[in-house]
Coordinates of C-alpha atoms in Angstrom, one line a residue:
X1 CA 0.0 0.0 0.0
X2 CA 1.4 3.2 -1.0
X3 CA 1.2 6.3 1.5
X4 CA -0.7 9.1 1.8
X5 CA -0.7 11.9 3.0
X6 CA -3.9 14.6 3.7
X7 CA -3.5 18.5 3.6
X8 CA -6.1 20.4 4.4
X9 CA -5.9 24.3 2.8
X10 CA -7.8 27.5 4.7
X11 CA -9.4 30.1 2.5
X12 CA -10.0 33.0 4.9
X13 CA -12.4 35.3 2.7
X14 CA -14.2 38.6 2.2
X15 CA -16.6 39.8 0.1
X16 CA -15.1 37.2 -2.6
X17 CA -16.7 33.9 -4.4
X18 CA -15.4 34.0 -8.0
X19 CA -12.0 32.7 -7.7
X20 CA -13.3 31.0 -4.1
X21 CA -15.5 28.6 -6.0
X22 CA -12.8 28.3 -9.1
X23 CA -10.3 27.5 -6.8
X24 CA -12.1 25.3 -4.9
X25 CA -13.4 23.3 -8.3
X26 CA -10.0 23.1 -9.7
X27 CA -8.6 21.5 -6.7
X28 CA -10.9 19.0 -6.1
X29 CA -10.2 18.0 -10.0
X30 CA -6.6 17.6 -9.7
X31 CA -6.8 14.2 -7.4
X32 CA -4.1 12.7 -5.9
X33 CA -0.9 14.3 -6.1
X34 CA 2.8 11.8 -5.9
X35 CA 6.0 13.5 -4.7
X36 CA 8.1 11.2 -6.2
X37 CA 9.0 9.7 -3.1
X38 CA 6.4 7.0 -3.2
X39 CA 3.8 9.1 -1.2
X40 CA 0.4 9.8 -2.3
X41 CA -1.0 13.6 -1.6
X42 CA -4.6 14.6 -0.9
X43 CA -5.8 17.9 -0.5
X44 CA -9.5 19.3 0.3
X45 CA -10.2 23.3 1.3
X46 CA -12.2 24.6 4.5
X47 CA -13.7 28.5 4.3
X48 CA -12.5 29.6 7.9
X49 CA -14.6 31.5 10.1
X50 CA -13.8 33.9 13.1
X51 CA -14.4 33.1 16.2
X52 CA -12.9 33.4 19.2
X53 CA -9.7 31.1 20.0
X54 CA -7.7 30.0 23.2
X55 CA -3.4 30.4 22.4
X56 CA -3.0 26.7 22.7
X57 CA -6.2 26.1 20.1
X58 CA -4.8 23.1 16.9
X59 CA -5.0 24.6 13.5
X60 CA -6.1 21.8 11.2
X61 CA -5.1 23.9 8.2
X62 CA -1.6 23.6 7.1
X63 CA -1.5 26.8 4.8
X64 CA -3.9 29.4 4.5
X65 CA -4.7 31.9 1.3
X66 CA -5.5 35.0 3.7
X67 CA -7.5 37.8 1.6
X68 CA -9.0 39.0 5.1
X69 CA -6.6 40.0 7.7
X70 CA -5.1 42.9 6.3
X71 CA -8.5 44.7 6.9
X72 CA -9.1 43.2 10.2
X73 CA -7.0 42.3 13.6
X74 CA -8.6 39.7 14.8
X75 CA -7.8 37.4 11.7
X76 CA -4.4 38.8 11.7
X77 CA -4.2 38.1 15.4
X78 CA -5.2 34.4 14.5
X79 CA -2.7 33.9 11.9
X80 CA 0.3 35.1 14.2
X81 CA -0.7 32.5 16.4
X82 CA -1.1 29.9 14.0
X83 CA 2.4 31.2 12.3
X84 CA 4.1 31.0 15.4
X85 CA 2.7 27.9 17.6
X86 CA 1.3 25.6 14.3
X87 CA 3.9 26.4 12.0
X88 CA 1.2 27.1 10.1
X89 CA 2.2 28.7 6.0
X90 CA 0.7 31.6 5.0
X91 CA 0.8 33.2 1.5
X92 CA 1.5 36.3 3.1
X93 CA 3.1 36.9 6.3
X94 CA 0.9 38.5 9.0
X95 CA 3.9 39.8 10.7
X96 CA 5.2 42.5 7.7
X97 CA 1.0 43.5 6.8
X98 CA 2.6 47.0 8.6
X99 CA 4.9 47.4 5.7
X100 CA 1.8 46.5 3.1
X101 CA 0.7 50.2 4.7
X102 CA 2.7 51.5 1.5
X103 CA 4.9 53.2 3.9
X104 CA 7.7 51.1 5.0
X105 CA 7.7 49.5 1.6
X106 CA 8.4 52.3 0.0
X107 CA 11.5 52.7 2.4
X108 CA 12.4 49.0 1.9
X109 CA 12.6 49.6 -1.6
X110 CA 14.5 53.2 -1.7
X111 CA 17.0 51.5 0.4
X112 CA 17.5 49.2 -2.1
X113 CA 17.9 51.4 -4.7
X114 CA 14.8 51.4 -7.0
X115 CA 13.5 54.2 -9.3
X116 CA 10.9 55.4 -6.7
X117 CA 9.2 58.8 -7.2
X118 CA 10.1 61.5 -4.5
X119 CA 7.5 60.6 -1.9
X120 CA 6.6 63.4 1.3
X121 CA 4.7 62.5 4.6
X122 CA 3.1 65.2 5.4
X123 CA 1.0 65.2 9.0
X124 CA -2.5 64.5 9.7
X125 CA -5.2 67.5 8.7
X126 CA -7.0 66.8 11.5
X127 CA -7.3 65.6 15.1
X128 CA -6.5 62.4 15.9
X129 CA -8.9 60.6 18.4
X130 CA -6.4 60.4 21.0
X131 CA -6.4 62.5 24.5
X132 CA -2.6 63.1 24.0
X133 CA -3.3 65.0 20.7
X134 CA -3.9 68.4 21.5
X135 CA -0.9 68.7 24.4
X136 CA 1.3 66.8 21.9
X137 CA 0.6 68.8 19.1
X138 CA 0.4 72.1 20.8
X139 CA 4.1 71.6 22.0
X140 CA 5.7 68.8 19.3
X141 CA 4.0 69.5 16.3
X142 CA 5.8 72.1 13.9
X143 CA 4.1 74.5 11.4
X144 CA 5.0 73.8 7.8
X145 CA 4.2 75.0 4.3
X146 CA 2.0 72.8 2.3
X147 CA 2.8 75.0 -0.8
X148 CA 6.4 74.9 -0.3
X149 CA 6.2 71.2 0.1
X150 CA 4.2 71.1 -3.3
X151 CA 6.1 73.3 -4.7
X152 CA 9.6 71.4 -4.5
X153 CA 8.3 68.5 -5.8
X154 CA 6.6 69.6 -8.7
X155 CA 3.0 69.8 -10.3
X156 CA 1.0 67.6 -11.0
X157 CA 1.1 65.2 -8.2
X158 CA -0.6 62.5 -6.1
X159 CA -2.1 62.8 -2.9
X160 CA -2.3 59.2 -1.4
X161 CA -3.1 57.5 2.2
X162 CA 0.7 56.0 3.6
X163 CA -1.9 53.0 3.9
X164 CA -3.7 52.7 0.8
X165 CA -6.3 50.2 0.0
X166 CA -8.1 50.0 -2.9
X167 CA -7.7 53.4 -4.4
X168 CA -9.0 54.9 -1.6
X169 CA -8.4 58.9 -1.0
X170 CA -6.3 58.8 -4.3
X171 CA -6.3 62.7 -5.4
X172 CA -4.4 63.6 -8.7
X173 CA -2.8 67.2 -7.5
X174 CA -2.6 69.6 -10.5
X175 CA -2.3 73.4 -8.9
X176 CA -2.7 74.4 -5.2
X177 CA -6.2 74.5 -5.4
X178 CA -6.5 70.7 -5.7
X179 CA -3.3 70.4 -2.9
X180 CA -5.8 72.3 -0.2
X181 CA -8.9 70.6 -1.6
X182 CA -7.3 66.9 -1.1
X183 CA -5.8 67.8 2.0
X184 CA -8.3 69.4 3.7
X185 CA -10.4 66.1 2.8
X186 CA -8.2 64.0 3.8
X187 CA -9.6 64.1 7.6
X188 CA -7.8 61.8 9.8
X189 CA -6.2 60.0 7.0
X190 CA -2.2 60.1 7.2
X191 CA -1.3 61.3 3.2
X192 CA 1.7 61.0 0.8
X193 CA 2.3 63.7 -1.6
X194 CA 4.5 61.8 -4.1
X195 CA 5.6 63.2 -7.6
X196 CA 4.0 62.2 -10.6
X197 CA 5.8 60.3 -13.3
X198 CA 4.8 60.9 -16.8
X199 CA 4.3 57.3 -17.7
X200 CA 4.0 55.5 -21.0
X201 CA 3.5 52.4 -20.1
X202 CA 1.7 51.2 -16.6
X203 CA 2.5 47.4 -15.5
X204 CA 0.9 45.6 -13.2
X205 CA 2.6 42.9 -11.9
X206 CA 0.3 39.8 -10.0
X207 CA 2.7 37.7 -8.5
X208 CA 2.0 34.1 -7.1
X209 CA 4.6 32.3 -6.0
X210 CA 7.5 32.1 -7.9
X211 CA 5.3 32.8 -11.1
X212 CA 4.7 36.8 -12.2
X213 CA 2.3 37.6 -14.9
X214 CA 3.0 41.4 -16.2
X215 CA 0.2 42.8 -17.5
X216 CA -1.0 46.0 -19.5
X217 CA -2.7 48.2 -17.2
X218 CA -5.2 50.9 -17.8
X219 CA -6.3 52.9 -14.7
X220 CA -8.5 55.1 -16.4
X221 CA -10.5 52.6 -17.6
X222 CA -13.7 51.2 -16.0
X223 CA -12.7 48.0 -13.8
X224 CA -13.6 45.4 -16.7
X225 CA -11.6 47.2 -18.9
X226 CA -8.3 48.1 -17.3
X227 CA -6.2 44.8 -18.3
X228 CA -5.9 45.1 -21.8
X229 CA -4.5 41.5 -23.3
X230 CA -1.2 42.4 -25.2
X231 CA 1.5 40.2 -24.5
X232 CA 3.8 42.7 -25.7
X233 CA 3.2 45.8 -24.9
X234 CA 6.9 45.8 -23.1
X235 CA 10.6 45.2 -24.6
X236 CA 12.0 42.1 -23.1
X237 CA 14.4 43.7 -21.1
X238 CA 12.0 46.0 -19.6
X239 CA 9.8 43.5 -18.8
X240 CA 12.5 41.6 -17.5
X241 CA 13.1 44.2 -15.3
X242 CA 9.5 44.6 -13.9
X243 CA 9.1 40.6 -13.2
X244 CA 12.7 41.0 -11.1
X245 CA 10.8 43.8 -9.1
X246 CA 8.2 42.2 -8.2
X247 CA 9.7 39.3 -7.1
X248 CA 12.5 41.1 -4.8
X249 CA 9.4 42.7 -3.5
X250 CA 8.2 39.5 -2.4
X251 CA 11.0 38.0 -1.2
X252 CA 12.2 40.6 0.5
X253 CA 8.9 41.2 2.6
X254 CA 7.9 37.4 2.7
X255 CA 4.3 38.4 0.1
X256 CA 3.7 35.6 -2.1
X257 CA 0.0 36.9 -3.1
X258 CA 1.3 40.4 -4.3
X259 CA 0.5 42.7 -6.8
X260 CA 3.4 45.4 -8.5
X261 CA 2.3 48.3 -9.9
X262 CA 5.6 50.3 -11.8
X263 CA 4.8 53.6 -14.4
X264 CA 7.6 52.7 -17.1
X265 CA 9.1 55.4 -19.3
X266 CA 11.2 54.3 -22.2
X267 CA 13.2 51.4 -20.6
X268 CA 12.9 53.2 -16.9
X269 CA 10.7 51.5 -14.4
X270 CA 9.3 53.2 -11.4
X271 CA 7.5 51.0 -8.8
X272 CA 4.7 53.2 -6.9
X273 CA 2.5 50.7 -5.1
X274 CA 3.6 47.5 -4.5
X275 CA 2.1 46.3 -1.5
X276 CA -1.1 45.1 -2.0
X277 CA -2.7 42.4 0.8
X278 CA -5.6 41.2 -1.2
X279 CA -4.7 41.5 -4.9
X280 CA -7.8 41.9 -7.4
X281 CA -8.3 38.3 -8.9
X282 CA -12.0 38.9 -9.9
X283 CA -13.3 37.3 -13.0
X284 CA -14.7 40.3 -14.0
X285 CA -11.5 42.5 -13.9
X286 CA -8.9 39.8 -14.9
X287 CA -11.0 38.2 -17.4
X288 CA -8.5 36.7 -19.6
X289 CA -5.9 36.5 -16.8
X290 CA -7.8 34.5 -14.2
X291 CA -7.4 31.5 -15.7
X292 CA -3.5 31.7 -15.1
X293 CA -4.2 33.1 -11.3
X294 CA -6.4 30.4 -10.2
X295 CA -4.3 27.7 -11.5
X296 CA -0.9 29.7 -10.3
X297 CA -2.8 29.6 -7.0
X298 CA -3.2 26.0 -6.8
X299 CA 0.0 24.7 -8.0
X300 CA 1.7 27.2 -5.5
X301 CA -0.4 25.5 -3.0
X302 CA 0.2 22.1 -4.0
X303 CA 3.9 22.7 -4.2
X304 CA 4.6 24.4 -0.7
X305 CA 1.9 21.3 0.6
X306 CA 3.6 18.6 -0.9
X307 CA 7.5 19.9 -0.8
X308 CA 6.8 20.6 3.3
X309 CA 7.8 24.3 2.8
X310 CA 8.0 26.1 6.2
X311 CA 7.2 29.5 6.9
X312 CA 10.1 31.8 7.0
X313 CA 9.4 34.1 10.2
X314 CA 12.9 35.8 9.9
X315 CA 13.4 39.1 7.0
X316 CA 17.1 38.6 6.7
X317 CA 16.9 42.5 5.4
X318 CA 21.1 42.2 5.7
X319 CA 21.7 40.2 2.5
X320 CA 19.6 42.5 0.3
X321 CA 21.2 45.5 2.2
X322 CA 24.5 44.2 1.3
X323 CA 23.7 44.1 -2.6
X324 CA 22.3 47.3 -2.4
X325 CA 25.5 49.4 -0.9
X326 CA 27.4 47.6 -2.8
X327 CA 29.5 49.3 -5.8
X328 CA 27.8 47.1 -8.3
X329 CA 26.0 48.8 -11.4
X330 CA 22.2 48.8 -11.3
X331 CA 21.6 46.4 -13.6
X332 CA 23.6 44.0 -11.8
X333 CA 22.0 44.8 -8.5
X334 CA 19.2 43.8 -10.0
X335 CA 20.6 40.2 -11.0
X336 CA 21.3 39.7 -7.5
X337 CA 18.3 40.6 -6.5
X338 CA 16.7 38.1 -8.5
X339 CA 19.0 35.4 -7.5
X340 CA 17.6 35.9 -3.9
X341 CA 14.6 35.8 -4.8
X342 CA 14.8 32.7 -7.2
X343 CA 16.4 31.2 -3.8
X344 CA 13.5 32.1 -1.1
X345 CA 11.0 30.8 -4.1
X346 CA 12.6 27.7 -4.7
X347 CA 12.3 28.8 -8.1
X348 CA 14.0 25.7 -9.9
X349 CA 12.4 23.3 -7.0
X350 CA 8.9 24.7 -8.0
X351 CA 9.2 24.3 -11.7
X352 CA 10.8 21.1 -11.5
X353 CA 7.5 19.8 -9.3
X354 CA 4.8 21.1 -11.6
X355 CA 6.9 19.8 -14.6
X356 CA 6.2 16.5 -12.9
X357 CA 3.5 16.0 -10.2
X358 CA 1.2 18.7 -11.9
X359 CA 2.0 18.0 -15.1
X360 CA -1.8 17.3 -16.3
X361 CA -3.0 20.1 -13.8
X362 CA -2.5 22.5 -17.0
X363 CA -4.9 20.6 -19.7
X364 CA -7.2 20.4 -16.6
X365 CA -7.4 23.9 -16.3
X366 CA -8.2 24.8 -19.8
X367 CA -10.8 21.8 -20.3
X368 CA -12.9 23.2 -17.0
X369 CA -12.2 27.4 -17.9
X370 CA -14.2 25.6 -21.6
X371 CA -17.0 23.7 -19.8
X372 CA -20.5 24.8 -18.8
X373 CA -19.4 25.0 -14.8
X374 CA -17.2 28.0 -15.0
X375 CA -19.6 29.4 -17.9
X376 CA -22.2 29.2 -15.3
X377 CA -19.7 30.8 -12.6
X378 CA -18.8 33.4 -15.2
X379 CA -22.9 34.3 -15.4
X380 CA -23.7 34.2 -12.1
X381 CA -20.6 36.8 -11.0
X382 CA -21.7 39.2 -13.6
X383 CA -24.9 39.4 -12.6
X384 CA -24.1 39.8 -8.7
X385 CA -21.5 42.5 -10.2
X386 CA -23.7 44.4 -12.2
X387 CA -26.8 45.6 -12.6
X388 CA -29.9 43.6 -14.7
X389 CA -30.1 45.9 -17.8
X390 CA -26.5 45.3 -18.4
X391 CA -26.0 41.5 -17.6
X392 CA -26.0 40.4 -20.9
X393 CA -23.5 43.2 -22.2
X394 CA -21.0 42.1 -19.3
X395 CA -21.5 38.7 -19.9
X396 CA -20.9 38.7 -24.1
X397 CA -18.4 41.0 -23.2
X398 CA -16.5 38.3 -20.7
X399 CA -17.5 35.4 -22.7
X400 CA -15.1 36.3 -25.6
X401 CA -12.1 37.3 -23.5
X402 CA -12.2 34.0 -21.8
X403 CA -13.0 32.2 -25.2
X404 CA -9.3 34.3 -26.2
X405 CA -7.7 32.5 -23.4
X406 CA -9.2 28.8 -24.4
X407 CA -7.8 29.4 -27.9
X408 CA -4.4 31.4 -27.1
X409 CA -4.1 28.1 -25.2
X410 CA -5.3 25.3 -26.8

């Protein structure tokens, strides 16, 4: 009798039940899974709820794909625990979700030596609820010129929240009107003002894993129209360049559900958001791309299931610091970079594994992303999405960007 071996993977969820239900359809498709060692792996999926939980509590989840926790502590609180006493792996580690507050990546990254914009925190507009505010700021808190500020780094800018989120509190800042407008609106909210680069090109990066899929990104554009399919709307160098990003990103800060957003001029690439908890993987905004995300998902899964891959609690910020004072040239920075990465990835490990244990789990994906089952999921998002007069529109509309997909990868 050969062995088995059962893993058990947590979804801990939102809002979401596109890629939810995909993922959870897909998985149950792919069967046992052998390691090559002569065991056999199963794997099913449990939708965790909150509740409360003693400190000693078992976790019967092994890993857990968190799109919750960033939003909310007690989640966050529970996967510490579960990080720390059930050595349990999580896609993205709970204990860096401060750096996913834009702020500190956007230090992390500086530090390393990428093309960031100039980026100023400027304090809060108003009153903190806190009883220490109005002593504090009365004594501590200097005046300052919101103009000069402005001023030195140039019009037009953005106004953004150090925390981000969704878009949220995003002010383009074209003359001082706009600067007092977005300020004065900003409330509570602790803003950037960062400088504005004059893009040509704007990549977005979804990175799973040790897989990255750069894509074409219109912001602009309404949601279902932002990721426009051209597969080479980059040189190869450049998009080279933006893959390495991303991944260091992840590495570095121990993401591996992460999205990169970089504004690219000529061959010059400028990250400016690139911490991004709970990546958009909806059906109706990735369309064409979601069939690569949900199956990127699962092999990454599989692989960190199957391989025994333990969660890495510990930064180890000093090897990327040493590349980055270094006297090396950018470029080659950047090749180091990406050799850390490839090594906290497993890179060769993981593409070795799906080459053999997952080999069918491609085919698989395509035959279901053609079937009635996800055509069915595909209806029944758009019309929880949008409203009735324009279901059929939306659903034509996503019908033949999937159908692309099937063909492109027949």
């Amino acid at each position: 009798m050969p062995d088995r071996s059962q893993h058990l993977i947590g979804l801990l969820l939102g809002a979401e039940e596109d890629w939810p239900q995909a993922f959870e359809a897909l998985l149950s498709r792919v069967g046992p899974v052998g390691d090559g060692n002569g065991t056999t792996h199963e794997f099913g999926t449990q939708r965790l709820s909150i509740e409360p939980f003693d400190l000693n509590d078992p976790v019967r989840v092994e890993l857990v794909i968190d799109r919750l926790a960033y939003w909310y502590y007690h989640p966050r609180e529970w996967l510490k625990k579960a990080a720390l006493m059930n050595g349990t792996y999580i896609l993205n580690s709970p204990f860096t979700f401060q750096s996913m507050e834009k702020h500190s990546a956007y230090c992390a990254m500086l530090r390393l030596g990428l093309k960031i914009p100039r980026t100023v925190l400027v304090p809060y507009k108003n009153p903190v609820d806190n009883v220490r505010w109005a002593y504090t700021s009365a004594k501590y808190n200097k005046p300052f010129d919101l103009d000069a500020i402005a001023d030195d780094l140039g019009y037009p800018m953005y106004m953004k929240p150090f925390d981000g989120g969704g878009w949220r509190g995003v002010s383009r800042i074209n003359n001082r009107e706009d600067l007092h407008t977005a300020y004065d609106e900003s409330g509570e909210m602790l803003m950037h003002l960062q400088a504005t680069v004059e893009y040509e090109k704007f990549a977005r990066a979804l990175s799973i894993g040790a897989e990255t899929m750069v894509m074409d990104f219109r912001p602009d554009e309404p949601m279902h129209n932002r990721y426009a399919v051209d597969h080479g709307f980059l040189s190869a160098d450049t998009g080279a360049e933006v893959l390495t990003i991303s991944r260091l990103i992840n590495a570095f800060f121990r993401w591996e559900f992460n999205s990169c957003e970089s504004l690219v001029i000529g061959s010059s690439v400028h990250p400016i958001d690139y911490a991004n908890a709970c990546p958009d993987i909806s059906i109706t905004s990735l369309h064409y791309y979601f069939p690569w995300a949900i199956s990127t998902l699962l092999k990454w899964s599989v692989f960190c299931a199957v391989s025994g891959r333990r969660p890495r609690l510990d930064l180890d910020t000093s090897r990327y610091f040493e590349v980055a004072d270094s006297d090396r040239s950018y470029s080659e920075k950047l090749d180091a970079y990406r050799e850390l990465a490839d090594s906290y990835f497993e890179t060769e490990r993981y593409q070795e594994f799906c080459a053999t244990s997952l080999a069918a789990v491609d085919a698989l994906v395509r035959d279901w992303v053609a079937s009635p089952a996800f055509d069915a999921l595909l209806v029944d998002t758009v019309r929880a999405t949008y409203p009735a007069a324009e279901h059929d529109r939306f659903v034509a509309h996503f019908r033949g960007l999937i159908g692309l997909w099937v063909a492109d990868n027949a």
